[in-house]
PDB file of C-alpha atoms in Angstrom:
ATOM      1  CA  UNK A   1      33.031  15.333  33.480  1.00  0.00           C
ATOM      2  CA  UNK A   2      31.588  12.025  35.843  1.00  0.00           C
ATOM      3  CA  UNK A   3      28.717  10.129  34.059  1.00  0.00           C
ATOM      4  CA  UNK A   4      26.135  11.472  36.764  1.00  0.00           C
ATOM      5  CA  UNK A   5      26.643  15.015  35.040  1.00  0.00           C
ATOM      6  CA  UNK A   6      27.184  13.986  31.354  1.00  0.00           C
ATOM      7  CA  UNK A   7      23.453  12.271  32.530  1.00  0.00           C
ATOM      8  CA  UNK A   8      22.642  15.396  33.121  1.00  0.00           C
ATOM      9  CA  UNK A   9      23.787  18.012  30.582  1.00  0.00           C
ATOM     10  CA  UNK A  10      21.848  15.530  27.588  1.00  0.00           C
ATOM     11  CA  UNK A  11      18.634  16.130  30.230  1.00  0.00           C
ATOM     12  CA  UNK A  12      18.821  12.448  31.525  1.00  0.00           C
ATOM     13  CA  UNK A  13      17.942  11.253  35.173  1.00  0.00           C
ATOM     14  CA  UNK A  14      20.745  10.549  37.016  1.00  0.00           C
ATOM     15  CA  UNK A  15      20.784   6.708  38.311  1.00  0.00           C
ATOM     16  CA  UNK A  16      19.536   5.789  40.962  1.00  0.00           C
ATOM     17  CA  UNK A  17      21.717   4.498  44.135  1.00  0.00           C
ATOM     18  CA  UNK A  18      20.934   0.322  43.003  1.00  0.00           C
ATOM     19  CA  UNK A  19      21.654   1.074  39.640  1.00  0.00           C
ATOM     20  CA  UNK A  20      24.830   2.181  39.634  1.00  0.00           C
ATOM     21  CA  UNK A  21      25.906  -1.126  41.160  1.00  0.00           C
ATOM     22  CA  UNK A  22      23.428  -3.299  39.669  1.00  0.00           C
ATOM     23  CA  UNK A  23      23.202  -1.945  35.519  1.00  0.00           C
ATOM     24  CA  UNK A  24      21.563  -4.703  33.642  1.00  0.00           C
ATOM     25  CA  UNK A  25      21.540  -7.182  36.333  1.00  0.00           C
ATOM     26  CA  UNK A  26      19.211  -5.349  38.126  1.00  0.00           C
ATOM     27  CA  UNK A  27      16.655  -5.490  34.828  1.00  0.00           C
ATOM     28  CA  UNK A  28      17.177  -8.807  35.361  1.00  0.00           C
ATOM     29  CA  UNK A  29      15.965  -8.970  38.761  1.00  0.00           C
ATOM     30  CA  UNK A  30      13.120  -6.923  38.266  1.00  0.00           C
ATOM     31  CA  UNK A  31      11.644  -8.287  35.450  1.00  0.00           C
ATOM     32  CA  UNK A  32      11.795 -11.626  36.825  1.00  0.00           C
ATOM     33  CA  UNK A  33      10.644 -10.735  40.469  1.00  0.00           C
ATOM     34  CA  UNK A  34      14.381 -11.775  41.967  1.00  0.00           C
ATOM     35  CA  UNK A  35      14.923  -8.725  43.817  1.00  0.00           C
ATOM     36  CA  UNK A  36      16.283  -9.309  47.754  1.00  0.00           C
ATOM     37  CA  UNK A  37      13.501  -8.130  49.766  1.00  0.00           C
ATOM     38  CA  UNK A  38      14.352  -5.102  52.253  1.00  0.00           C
ATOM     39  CA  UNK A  39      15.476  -6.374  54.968  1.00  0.00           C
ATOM     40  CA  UNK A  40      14.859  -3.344  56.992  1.00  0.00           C
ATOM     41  CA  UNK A  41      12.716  -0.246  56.685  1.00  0.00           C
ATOM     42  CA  UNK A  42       8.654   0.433  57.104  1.00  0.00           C
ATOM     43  CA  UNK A  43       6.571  -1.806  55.226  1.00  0.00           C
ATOM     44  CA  UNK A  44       6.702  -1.053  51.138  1.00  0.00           C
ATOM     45  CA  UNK A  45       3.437   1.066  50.776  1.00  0.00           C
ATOM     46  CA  UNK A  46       3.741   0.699  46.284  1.00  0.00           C
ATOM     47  CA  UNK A  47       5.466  -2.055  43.476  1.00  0.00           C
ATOM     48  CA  UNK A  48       7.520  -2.312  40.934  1.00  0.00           C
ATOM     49  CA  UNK A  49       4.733  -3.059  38.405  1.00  0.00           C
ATOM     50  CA  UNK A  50       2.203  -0.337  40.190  1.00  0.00           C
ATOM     51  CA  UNK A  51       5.281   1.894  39.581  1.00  0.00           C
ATOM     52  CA  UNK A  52       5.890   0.822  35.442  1.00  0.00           C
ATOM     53  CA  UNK A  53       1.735   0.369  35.651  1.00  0.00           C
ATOM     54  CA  UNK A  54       1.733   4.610  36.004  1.00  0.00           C
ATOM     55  CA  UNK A  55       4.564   4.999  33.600  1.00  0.00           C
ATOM     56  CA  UNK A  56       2.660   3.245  31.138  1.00  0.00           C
ATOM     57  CA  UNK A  57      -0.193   5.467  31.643  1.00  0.00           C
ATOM     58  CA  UNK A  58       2.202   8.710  31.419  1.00  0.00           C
ATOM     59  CA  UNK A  59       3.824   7.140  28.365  1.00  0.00           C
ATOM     60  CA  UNK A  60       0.401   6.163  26.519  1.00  0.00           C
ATOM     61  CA  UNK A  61      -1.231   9.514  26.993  1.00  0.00           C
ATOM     62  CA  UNK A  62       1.686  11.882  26.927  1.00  0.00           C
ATOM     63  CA  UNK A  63       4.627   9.989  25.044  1.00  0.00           C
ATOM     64  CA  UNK A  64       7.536   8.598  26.209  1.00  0.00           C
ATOM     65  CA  UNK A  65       9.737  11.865  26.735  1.00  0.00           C
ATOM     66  CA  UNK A  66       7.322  12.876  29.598  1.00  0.00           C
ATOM     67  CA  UNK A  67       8.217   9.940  31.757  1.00  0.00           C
ATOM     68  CA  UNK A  68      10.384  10.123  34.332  1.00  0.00           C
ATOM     69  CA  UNK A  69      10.913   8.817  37.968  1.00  0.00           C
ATOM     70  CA  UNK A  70      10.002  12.419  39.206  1.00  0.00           C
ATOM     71  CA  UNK A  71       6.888  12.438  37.144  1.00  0.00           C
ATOM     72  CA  UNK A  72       5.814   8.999  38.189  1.00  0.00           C
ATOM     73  CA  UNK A  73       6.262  10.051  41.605  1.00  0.00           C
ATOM     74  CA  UNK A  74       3.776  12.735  41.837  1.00  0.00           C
ATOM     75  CA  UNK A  75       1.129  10.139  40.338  1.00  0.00           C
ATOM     76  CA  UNK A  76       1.585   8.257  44.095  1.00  0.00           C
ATOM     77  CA  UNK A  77       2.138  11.760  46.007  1.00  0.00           C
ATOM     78  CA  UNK A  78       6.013  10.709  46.727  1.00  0.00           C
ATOM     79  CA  UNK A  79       9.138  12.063  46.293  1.00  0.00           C
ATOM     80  CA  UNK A  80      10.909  10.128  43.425  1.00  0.00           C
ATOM     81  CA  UNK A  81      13.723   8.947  45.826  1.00  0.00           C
ATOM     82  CA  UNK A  82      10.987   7.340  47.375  1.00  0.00           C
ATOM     83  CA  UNK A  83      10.626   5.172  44.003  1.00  0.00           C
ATOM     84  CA  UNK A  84      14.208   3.611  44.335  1.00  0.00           C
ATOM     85  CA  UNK A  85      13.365   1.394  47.117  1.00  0.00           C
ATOM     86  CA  UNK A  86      11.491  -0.380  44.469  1.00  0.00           C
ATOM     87  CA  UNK A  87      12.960   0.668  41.080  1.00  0.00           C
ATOM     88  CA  UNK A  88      16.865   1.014  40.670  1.00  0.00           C
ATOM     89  CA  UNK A  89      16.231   3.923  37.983  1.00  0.00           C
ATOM     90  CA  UNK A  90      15.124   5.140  34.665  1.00  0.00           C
ATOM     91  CA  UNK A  91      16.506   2.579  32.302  1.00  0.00           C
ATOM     92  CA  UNK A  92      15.620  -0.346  34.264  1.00  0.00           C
ATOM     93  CA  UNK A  93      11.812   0.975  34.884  1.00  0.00           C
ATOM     94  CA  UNK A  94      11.881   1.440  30.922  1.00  0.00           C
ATOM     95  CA  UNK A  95      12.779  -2.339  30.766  1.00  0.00           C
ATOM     96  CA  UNK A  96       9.452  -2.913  33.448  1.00  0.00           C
ATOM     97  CA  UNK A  97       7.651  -0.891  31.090  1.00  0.00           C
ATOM     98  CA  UNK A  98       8.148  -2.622  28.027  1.00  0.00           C
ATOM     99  CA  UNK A  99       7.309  -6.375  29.588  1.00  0.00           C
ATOM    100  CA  UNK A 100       4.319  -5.210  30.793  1.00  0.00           C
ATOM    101  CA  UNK A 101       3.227  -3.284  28.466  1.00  0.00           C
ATOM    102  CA  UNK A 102       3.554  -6.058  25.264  1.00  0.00           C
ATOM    103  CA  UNK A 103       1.917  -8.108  27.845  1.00  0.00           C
ATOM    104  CA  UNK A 104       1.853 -12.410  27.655  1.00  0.00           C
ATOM    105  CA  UNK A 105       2.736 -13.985  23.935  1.00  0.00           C
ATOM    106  CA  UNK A 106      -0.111 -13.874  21.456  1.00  0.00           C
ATOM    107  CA  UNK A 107      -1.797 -17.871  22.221  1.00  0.00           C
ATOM    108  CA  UNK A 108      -1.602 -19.303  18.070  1.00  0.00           C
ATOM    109  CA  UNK A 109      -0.503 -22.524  19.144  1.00  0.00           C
ATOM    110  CA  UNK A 110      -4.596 -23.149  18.252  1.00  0.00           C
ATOM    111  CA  UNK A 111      -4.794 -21.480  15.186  1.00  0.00           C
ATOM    112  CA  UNK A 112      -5.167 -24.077  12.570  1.00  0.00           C
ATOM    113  CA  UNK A 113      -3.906 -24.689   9.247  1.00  0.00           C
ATOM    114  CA  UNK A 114      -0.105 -24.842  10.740  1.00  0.00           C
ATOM    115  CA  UNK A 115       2.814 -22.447  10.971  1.00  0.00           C
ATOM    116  CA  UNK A 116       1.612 -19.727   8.385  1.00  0.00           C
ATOM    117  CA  UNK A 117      -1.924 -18.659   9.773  1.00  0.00           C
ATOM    118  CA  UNK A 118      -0.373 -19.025  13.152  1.00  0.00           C
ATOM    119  CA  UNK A 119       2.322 -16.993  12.378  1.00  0.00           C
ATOM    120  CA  UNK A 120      -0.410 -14.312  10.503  1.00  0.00           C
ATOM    121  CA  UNK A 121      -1.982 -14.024  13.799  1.00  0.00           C
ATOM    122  CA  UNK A 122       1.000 -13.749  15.975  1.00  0.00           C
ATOM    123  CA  UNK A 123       2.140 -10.370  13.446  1.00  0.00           C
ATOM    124  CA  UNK A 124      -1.562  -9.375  13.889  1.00  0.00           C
ATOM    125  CA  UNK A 125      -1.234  -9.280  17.235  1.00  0.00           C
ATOM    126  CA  UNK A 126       2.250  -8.126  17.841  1.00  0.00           C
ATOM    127  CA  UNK A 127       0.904  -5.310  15.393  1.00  0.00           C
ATOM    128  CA  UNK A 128      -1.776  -4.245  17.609  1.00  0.00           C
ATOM    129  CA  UNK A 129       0.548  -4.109  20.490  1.00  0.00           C
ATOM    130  CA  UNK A 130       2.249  -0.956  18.692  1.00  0.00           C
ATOM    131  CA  UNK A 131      -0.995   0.294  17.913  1.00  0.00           C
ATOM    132  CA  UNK A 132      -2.119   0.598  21.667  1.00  0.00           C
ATOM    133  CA  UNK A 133       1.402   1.554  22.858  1.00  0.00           C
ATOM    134  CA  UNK A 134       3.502   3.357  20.177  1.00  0.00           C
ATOM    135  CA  UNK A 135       6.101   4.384  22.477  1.00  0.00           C
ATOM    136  CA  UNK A 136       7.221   0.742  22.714  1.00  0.00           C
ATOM    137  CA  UNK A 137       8.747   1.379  19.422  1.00  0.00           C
ATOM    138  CA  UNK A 138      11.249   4.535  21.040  1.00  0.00           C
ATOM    139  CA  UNK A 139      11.916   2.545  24.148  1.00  0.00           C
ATOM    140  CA  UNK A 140      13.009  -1.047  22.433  1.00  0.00           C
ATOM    141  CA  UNK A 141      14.995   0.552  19.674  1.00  0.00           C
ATOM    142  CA  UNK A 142      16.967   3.804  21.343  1.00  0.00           C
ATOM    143  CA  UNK A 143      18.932   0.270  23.210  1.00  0.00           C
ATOM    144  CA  UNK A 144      19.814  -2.647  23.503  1.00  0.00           C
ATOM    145  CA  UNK A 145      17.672  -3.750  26.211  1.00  0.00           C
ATOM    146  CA  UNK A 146      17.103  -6.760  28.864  1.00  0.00           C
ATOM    147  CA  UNK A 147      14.244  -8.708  27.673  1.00  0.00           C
ATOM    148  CA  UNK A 148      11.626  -9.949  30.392  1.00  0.00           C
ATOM    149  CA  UNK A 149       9.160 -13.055  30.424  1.00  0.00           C
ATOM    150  CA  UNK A 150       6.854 -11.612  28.259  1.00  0.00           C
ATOM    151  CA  UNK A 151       9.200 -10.364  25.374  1.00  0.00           C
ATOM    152  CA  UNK A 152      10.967 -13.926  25.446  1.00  0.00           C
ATOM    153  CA  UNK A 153       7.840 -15.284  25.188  1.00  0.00           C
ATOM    154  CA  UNK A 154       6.763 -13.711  21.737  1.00  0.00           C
ATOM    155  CA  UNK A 155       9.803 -14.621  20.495  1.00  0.00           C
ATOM    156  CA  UNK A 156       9.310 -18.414  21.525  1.00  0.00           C
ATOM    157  CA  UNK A 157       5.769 -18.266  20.265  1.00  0.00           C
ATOM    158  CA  UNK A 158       7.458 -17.505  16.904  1.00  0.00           C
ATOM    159  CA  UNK A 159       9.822 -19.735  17.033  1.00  0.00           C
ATOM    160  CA  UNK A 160       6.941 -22.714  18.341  1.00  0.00           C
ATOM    161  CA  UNK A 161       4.940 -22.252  15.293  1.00  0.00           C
ATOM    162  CA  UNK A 162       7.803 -22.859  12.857  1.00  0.00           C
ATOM    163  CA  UNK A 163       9.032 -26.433  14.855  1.00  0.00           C
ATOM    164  CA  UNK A 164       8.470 -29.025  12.263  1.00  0.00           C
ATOM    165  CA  UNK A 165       8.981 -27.200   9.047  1.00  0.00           C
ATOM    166  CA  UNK A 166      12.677 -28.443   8.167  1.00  0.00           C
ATOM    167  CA  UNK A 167      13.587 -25.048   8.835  1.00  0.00           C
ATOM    168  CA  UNK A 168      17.148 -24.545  10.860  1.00  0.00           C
ATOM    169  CA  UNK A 169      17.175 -23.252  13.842  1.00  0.00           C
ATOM    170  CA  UNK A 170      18.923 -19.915  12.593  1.00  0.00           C
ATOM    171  CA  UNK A 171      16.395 -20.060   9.883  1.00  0.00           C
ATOM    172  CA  UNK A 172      13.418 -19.843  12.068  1.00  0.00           C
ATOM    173  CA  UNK A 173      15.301 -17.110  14.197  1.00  0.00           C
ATOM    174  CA  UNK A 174      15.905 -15.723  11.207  1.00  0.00           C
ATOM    175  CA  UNK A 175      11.957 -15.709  10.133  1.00  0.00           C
ATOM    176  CA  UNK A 176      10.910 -13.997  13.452  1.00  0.00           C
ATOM    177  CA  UNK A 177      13.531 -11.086  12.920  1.00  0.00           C
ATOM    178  CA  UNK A 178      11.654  -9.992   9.444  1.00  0.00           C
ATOM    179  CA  UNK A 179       8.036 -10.403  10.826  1.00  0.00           C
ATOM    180  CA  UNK A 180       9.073  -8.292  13.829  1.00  0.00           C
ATOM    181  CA  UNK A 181      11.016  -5.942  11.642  1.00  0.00           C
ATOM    182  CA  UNK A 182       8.306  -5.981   9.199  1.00  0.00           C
ATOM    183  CA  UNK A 183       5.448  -4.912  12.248  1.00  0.00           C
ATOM    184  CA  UNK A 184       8.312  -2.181  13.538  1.00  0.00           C
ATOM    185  CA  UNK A 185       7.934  -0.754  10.343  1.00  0.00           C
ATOM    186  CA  UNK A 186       4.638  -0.433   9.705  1.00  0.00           C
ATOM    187  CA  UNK A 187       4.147   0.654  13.219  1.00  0.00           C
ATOM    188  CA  UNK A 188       6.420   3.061  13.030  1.00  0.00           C
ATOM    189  CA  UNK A 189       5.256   4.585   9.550  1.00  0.00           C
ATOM    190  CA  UNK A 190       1.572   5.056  11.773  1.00  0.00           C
ATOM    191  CA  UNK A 191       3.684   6.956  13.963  1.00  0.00           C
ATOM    192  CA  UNK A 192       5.755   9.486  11.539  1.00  0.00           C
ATOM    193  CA  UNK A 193       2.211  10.030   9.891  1.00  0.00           C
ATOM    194  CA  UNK A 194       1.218  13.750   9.252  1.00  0.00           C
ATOM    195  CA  UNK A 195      -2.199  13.993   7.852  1.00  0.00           C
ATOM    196  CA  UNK A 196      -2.128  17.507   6.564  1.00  0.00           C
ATOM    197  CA  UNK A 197       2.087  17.060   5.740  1.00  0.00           C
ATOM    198  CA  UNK A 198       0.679  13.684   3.902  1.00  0.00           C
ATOM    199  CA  UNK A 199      -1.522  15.884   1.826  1.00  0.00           C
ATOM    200  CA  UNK A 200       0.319  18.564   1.593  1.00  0.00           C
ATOM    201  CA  UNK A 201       3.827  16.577   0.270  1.00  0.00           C
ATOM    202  CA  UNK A 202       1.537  14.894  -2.108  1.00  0.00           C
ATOM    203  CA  UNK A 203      -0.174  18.042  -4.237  1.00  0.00           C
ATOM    204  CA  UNK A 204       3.592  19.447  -4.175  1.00  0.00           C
ATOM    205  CA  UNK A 205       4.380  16.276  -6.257  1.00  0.00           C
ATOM    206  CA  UNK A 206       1.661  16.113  -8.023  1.00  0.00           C
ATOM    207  CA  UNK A 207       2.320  20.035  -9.385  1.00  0.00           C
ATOM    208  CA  UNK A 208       6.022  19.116  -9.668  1.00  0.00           C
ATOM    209  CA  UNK A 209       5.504  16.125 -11.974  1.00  0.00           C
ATOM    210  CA  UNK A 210       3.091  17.638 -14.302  1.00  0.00           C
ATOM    211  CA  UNK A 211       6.074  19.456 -14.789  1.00  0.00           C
ATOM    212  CA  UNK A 212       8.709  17.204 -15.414  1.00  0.00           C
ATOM    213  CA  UNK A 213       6.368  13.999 -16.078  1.00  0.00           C
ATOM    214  CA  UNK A 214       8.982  12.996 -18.783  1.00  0.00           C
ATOM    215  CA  UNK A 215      11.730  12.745 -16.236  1.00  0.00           C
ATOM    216  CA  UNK A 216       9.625  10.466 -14.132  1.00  0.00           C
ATOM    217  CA  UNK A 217       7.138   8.589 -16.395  1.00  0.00           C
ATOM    218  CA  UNK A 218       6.859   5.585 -14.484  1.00  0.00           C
ATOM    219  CA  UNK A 219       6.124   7.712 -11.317  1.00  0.00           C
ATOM    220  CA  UNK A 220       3.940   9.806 -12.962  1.00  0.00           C
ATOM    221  CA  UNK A 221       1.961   6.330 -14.513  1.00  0.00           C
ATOM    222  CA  UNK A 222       1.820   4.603 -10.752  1.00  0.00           C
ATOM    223  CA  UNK A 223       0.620   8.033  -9.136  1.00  0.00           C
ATOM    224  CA  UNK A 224      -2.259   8.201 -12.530  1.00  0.00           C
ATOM    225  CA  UNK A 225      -2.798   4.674 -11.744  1.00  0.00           C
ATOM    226  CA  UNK A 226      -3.885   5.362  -8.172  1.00  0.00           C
ATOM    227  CA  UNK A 227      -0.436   3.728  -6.484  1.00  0.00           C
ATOM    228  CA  UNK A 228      -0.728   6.724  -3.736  1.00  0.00           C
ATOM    229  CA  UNK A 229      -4.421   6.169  -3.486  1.00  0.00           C
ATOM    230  CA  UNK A 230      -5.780   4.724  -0.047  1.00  0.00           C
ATOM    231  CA  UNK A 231      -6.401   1.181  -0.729  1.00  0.00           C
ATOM    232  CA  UNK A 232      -8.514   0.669   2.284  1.00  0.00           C
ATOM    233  CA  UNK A 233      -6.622  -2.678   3.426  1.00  0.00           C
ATOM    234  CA  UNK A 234      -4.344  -3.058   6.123  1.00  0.00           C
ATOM    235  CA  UNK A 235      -0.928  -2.642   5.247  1.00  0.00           C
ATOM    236  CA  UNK A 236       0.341  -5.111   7.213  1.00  0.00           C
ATOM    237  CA  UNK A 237      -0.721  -7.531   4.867  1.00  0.00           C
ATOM    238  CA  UNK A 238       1.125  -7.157   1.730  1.00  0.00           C
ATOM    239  CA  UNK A 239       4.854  -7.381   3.583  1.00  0.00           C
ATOM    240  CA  UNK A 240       3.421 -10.291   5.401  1.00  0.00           C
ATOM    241  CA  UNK A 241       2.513 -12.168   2.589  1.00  0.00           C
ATOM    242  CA  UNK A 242       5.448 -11.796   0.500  1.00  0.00           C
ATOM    243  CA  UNK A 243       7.451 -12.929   3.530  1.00  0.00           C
ATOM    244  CA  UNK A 244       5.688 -16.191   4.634  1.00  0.00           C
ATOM    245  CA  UNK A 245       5.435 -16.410   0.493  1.00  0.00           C
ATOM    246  CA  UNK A 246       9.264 -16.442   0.569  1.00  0.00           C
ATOM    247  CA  UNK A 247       9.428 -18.817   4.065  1.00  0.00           C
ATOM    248  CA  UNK A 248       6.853 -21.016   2.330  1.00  0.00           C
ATOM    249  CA  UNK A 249       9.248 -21.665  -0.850  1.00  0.00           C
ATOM    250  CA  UNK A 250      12.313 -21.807   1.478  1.00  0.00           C
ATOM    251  CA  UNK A 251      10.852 -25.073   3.128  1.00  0.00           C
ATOM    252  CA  UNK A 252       9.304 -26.633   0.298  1.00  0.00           C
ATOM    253  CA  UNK A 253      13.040 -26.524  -1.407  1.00  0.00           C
ATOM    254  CA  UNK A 254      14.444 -27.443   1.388  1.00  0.00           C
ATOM    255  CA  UNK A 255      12.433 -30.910   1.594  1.00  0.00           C
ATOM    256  CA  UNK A 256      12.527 -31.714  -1.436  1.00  0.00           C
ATOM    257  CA  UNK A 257      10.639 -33.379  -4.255  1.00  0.00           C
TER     258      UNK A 257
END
């Protein structure tokens, strides 16, 4: 079978005719505006970002399996292989998608008291990002993806905020993967919420435990003690402490007495 019709029996666009050549060089090129510039043709009537700027819109309102070069098309009134004269294909519009999207790094540089309420902020912020666009989650984890200007420049916001602690530079690469793992995860628990499954998991435990409390006492005490409850905080904080708790005593044993 030729990739263009295993692309096709798992429901996937075929590429486009740049991409097959240009894979994740292309990305590259149109994330960072390097793209040659037609050298021949009428005038381009649309964009690369007015093309990811729709997509976004599809994704936002309708979810990230209902967005596809065919389905962006109709947004402009063109054909989709109208859309390759400006985006190679599917993979490297999802790229597009993502930079602009997450938009420029969160500006902490500012927020004083050093590298802890600065980073704070820059989770807070990377955390709303999910919240407006939860399909950023899907599209940055089904691959391993090109990163653009503005996803290199989170990560070097991170990284900023911890020059000056003593910490190596592994170490501080090391600190941005669990704050971004640790906002994935809460974002994507927001996500995989059910309200009425929530509700409905949690009487079938409760009934189940007064049951066999004795089996699981110190369930049954945390669940008595309100451990299930709504807390009404956000529960981005707890993770976030413990970590920066745990960065915190890494570089004060690190430097010493």
């Amino acid at each position: 079978m030729t990739a263009k019709k295993r692309g096709q029996a798992n429901g996937q666009e075929p590429p486009g005719p740049a991409a097959k050549q240009g894979g994740a060089r292309a990305s590259v090129a149109l994330l960072w505006g390097e793209q040659e510039p037609p050298s021949r043709g009428p005038r381009p009537s649309l964009s690369a970002a007015r093309i990811a700027g729709a997509a976004i819109g599809i994704a936002d309102g309708e979810g990230l399996d209902a967005v596809s070069l065919a389905r962006v098309a109709k947004e402009f009134g063109v054909t989709a292989m109208a859309l390759y004269r400006y985006v190679p294909g599917k993979a490297e519009l999802l790229d597009l998608m993502v930079d602009l999207a997450i938009g420029p790094p969160a500006p902490v540089a500012d927020v004083p008291g050093g590298w802890r309420p600065q980073l704070t902020e820059w989770a807070r912020r990377c955390s709303a990002v999910y919240s407006r666009h939860p399909w950023v989650l899907a599209a940055t984890g089904m691959r391993r993806q090109i990163m653009g200007p503005n996803q290199l420049g989170w990560l070097e916001t991170a990284l900023a905020a911890l020059i000056g602690t003593g910490l190596s530079a592994a170490q501080r690469h090391d600190t941005f993967l669990l704050l971004v793992g640790h906002v994935r995860n809460i974002a994507q628990q927001y996500v995989d919420h059910d309200e009425a499954a929530s509700a409905e998991w949690a009487q079938l435990t409760a009934d189940v435990l007064e049951r066999h409390a004795d089996r699981f006492p110190a369930l049954t005490s945390a669940i008595a003690e309100g451990a299930f409850a709504p807390q009404g905080r956000d529960p981005l904080d707890f993770g976030l402490n413990r970590i920066l708790d745990g960065v915190e005593a890494l570089i004060t044993r690190q430097a010493g007495p």
